[in-house]
Coordinates of C-alpha atoms in Angstrom, one line a residue:
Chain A
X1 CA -113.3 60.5 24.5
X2 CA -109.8 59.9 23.9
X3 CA -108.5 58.9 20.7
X4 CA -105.6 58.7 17.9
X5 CA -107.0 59.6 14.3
X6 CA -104.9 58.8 11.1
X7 CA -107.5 60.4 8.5
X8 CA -105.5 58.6 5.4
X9 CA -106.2 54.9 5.1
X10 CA -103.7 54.8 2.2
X11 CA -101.5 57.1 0.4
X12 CA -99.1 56.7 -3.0
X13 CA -96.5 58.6 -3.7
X14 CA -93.8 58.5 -6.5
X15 CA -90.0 57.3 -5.0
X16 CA -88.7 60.6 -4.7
X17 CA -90.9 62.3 -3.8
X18 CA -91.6 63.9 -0.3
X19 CA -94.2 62.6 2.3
X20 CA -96.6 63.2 5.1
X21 CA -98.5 61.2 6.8
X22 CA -101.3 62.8 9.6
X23 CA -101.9 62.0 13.2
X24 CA -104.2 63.6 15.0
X25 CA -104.8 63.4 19.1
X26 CA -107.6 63.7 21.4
X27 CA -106.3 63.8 25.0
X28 CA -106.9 66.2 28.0
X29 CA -102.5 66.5 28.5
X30 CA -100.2 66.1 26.3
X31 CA -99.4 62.5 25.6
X32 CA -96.1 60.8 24.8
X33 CA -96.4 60.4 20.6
X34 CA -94.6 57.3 18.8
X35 CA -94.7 56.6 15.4
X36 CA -94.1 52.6 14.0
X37 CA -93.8 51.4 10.7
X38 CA -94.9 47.4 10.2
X39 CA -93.7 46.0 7.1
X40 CA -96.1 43.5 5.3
X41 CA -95.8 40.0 7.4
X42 CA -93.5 42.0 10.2
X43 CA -94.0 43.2 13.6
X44 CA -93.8 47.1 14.3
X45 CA -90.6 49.2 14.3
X46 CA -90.2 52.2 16.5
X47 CA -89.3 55.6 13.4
X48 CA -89.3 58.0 16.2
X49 CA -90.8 59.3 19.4
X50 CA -91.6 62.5 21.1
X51 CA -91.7 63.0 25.0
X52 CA -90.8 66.7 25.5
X53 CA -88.6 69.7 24.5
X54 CA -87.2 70.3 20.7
X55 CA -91.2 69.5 18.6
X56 CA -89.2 68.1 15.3
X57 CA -87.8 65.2 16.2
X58 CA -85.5 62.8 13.9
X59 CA -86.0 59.2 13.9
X60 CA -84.8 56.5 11.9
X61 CA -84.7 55.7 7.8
X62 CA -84.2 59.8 7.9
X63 CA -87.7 60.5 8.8
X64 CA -88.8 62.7 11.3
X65 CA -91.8 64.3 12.8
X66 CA -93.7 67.6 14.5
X67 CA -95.9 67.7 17.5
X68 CA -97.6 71.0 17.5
X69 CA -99.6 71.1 20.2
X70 CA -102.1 73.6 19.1
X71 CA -103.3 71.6 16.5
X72 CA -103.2 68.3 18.5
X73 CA -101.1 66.8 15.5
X74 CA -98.2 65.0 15.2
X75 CA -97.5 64.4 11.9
X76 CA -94.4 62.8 10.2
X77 CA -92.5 63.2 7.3
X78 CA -90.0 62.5 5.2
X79 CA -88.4 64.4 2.3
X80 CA -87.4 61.6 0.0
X81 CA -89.4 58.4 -0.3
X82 CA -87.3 55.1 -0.9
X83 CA -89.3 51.9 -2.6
X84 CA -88.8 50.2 0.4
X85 CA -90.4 52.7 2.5
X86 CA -93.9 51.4 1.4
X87 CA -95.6 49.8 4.9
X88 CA -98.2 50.1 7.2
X89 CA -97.5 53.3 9.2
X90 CA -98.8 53.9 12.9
X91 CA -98.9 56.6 14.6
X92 CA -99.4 55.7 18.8
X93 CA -100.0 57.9 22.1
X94 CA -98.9 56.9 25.8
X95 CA -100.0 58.3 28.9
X96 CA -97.9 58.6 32.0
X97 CA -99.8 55.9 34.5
X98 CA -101.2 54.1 31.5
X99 CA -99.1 51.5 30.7
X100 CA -100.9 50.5 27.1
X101 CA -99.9 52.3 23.8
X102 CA -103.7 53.8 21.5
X103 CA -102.9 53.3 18.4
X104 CA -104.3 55.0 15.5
X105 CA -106.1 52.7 12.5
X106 CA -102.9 53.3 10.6
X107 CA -102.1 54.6 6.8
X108 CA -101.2 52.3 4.1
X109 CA -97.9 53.4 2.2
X110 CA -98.0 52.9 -1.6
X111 CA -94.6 54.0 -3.2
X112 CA -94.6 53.7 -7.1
X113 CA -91.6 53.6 -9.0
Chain B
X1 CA -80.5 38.9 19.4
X2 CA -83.8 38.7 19.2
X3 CA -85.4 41.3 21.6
X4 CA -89.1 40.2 21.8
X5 CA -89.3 37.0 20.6
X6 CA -92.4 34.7 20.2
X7 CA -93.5 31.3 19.3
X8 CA -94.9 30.3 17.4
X9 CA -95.2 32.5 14.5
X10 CA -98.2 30.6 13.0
X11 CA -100.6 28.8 14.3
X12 CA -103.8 27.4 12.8
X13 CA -106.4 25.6 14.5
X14 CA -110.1 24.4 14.8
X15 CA -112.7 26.1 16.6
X16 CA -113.0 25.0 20.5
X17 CA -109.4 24.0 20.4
X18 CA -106.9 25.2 23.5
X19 CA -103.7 27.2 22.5
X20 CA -101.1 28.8 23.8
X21 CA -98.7 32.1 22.6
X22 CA -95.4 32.3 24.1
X23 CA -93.4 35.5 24.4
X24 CA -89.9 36.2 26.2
X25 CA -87.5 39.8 26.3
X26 CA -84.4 40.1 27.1
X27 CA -84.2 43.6 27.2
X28 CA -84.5 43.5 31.1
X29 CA -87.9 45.1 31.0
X30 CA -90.5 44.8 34.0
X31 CA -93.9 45.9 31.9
X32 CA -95.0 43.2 29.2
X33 CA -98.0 43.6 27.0
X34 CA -100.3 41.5 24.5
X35 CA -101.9 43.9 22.0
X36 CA -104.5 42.4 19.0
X37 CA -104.2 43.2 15.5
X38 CA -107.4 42.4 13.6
X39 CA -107.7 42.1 9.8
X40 CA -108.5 45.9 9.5
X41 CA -105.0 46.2 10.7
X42 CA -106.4 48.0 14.2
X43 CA -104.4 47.4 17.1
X44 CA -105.5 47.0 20.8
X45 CA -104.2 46.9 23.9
X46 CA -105.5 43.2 25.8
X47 CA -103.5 43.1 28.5
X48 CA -100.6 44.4 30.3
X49 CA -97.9 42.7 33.3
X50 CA -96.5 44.8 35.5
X51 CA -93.8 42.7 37.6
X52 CA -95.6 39.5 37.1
X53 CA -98.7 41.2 38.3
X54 CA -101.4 42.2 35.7
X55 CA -101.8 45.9 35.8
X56 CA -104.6 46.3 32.4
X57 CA -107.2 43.7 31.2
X58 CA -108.5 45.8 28.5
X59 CA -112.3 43.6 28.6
X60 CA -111.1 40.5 27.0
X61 CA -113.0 37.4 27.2
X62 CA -111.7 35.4 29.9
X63 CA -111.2 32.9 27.3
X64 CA -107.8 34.9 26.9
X65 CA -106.0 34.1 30.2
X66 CA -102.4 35.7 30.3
X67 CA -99.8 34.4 32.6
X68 CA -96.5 35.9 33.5
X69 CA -94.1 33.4 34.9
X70 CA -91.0 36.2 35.3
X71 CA -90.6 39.5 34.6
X72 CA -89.3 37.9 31.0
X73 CA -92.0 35.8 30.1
X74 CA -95.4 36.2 29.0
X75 CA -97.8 34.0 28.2
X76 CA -100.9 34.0 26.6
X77 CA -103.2 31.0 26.7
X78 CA -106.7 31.3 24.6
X79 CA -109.6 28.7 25.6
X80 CA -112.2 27.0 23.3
X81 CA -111.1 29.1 20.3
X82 CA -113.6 31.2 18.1
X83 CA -113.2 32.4 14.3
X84 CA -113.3 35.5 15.3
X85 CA -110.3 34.7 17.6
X86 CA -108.1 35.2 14.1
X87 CA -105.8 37.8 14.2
X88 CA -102.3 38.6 15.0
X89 CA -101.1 38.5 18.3
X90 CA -98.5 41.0 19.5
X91 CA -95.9 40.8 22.6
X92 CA -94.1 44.2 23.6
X93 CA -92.0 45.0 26.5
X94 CA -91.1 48.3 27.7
X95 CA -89.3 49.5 31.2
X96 CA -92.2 50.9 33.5
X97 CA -90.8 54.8 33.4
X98 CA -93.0 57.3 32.1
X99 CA -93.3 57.5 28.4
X100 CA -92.1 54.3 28.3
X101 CA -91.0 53.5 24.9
X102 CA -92.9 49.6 23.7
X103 CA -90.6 46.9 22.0
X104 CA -92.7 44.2 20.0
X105 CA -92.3 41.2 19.0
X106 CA -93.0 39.8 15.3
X107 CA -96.0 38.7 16.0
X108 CA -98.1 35.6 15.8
X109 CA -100.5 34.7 13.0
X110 CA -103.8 33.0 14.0
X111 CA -106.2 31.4 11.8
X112 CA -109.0 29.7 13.9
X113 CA -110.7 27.5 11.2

């Protein structure tokens, strides 16, 4: 079956210190990969998105993320974490045809000070 | 300007009561979208405009009837509401290329009481 998979639910990290959060994919092509951030009481921002060509791709608030297709991942990451970088983070998969984003279940972004 | 607006924001109500969730874009998009978030945070795809015509009705009860005036309006009207009905309501628009990137809205808050 297809699906999206975010193994962490939630994750802390210190301000300052660098981040990754996990996406795993389970689609017979390769899908187009989006990742949103939804701040608490806020819809969802688009960080970044991947359709083809370069696999690290930039995105917005200086994060940025790598498809590898051989591991079906698409993880993002940033090397820096800002206090107001803690949200809810979702990593999403299109299909050409389908016009409905899969979201994954998300991961919960904790920063301490 | 707003992108992917919607109104209202909140909206508590009693069970069997009828209500209605608007949502416009003017970002000159032709594919419009309601997605459900539910307290778990999980989002799903419920149904998706194409054009004015629906394209995805992703087995909603047809409680949830979604009308599409334009190609920059969608409603969503929700019959004899249920408690389980709470959630939050997202719009999103995108332009019906493939790997269409999805623009939401902020979302509307539900509390069926």
């Amino acid at each position: 079956a297809q699906s999206v998979t975010q193994p962490d639910i939630h994750i802390t990290v210190s301000e300052g210190a660098s981040l990754e959060l996990r996406c795993n994919y389970s689609y017979g092509a390769t899908p187009y990969l989006f990742w949103y951030v939804q701040s608490p009481g806020q819809g969802l921002q688009l960080l970044l998105k991947y359709f083809s060509g370069d696999t690290l791709v930039q995105g917005i608030k200086g994060f940025e993320a790598e498809f590898k297709r051989s591991q079906s991942s698409f993880n993002l990451r940033k090397p820096s974490v800002h206090w107001s970088d803690a949200a809810e983070y979702f990593c999403a998969v299109g299909l050409t045809g389908r016009r409905a984003l899969t979201f994954g279940s998300g991961t919960r972004l904790q920063v301490q000070p | 300007d707003t992108a992917v607006s919607q109104t209202p924001k909140y909206l508590v109500t009693q069970m069997g009561n009828d209500k209605s969730i608007k949502c416009e874009q003017n970002l000159g998009h032709d594919t419009m979208y309601w997605y459900k978030q539910d307290s778990k945070k999980f989002l799903k795809i419920m149904f998706s405009y194409n054009n004015k015509e629906l394209i995805i009705n992703e087995t909603v009860p047809n409680r949830f009837s979604p009308k599409s005036p334009d190609k920059a309006h969608l409603n969503l009207h929700i019959n004899s509401l249920e408690l389980g009905d709470s959630a939050v309501y997202f719009c999103a628009s995108s332009q019906a290329t493939g790997g269409e990137t999805q623009y939401f809205g902020p979302g509307t808050r539900l509390l069926v009481l």
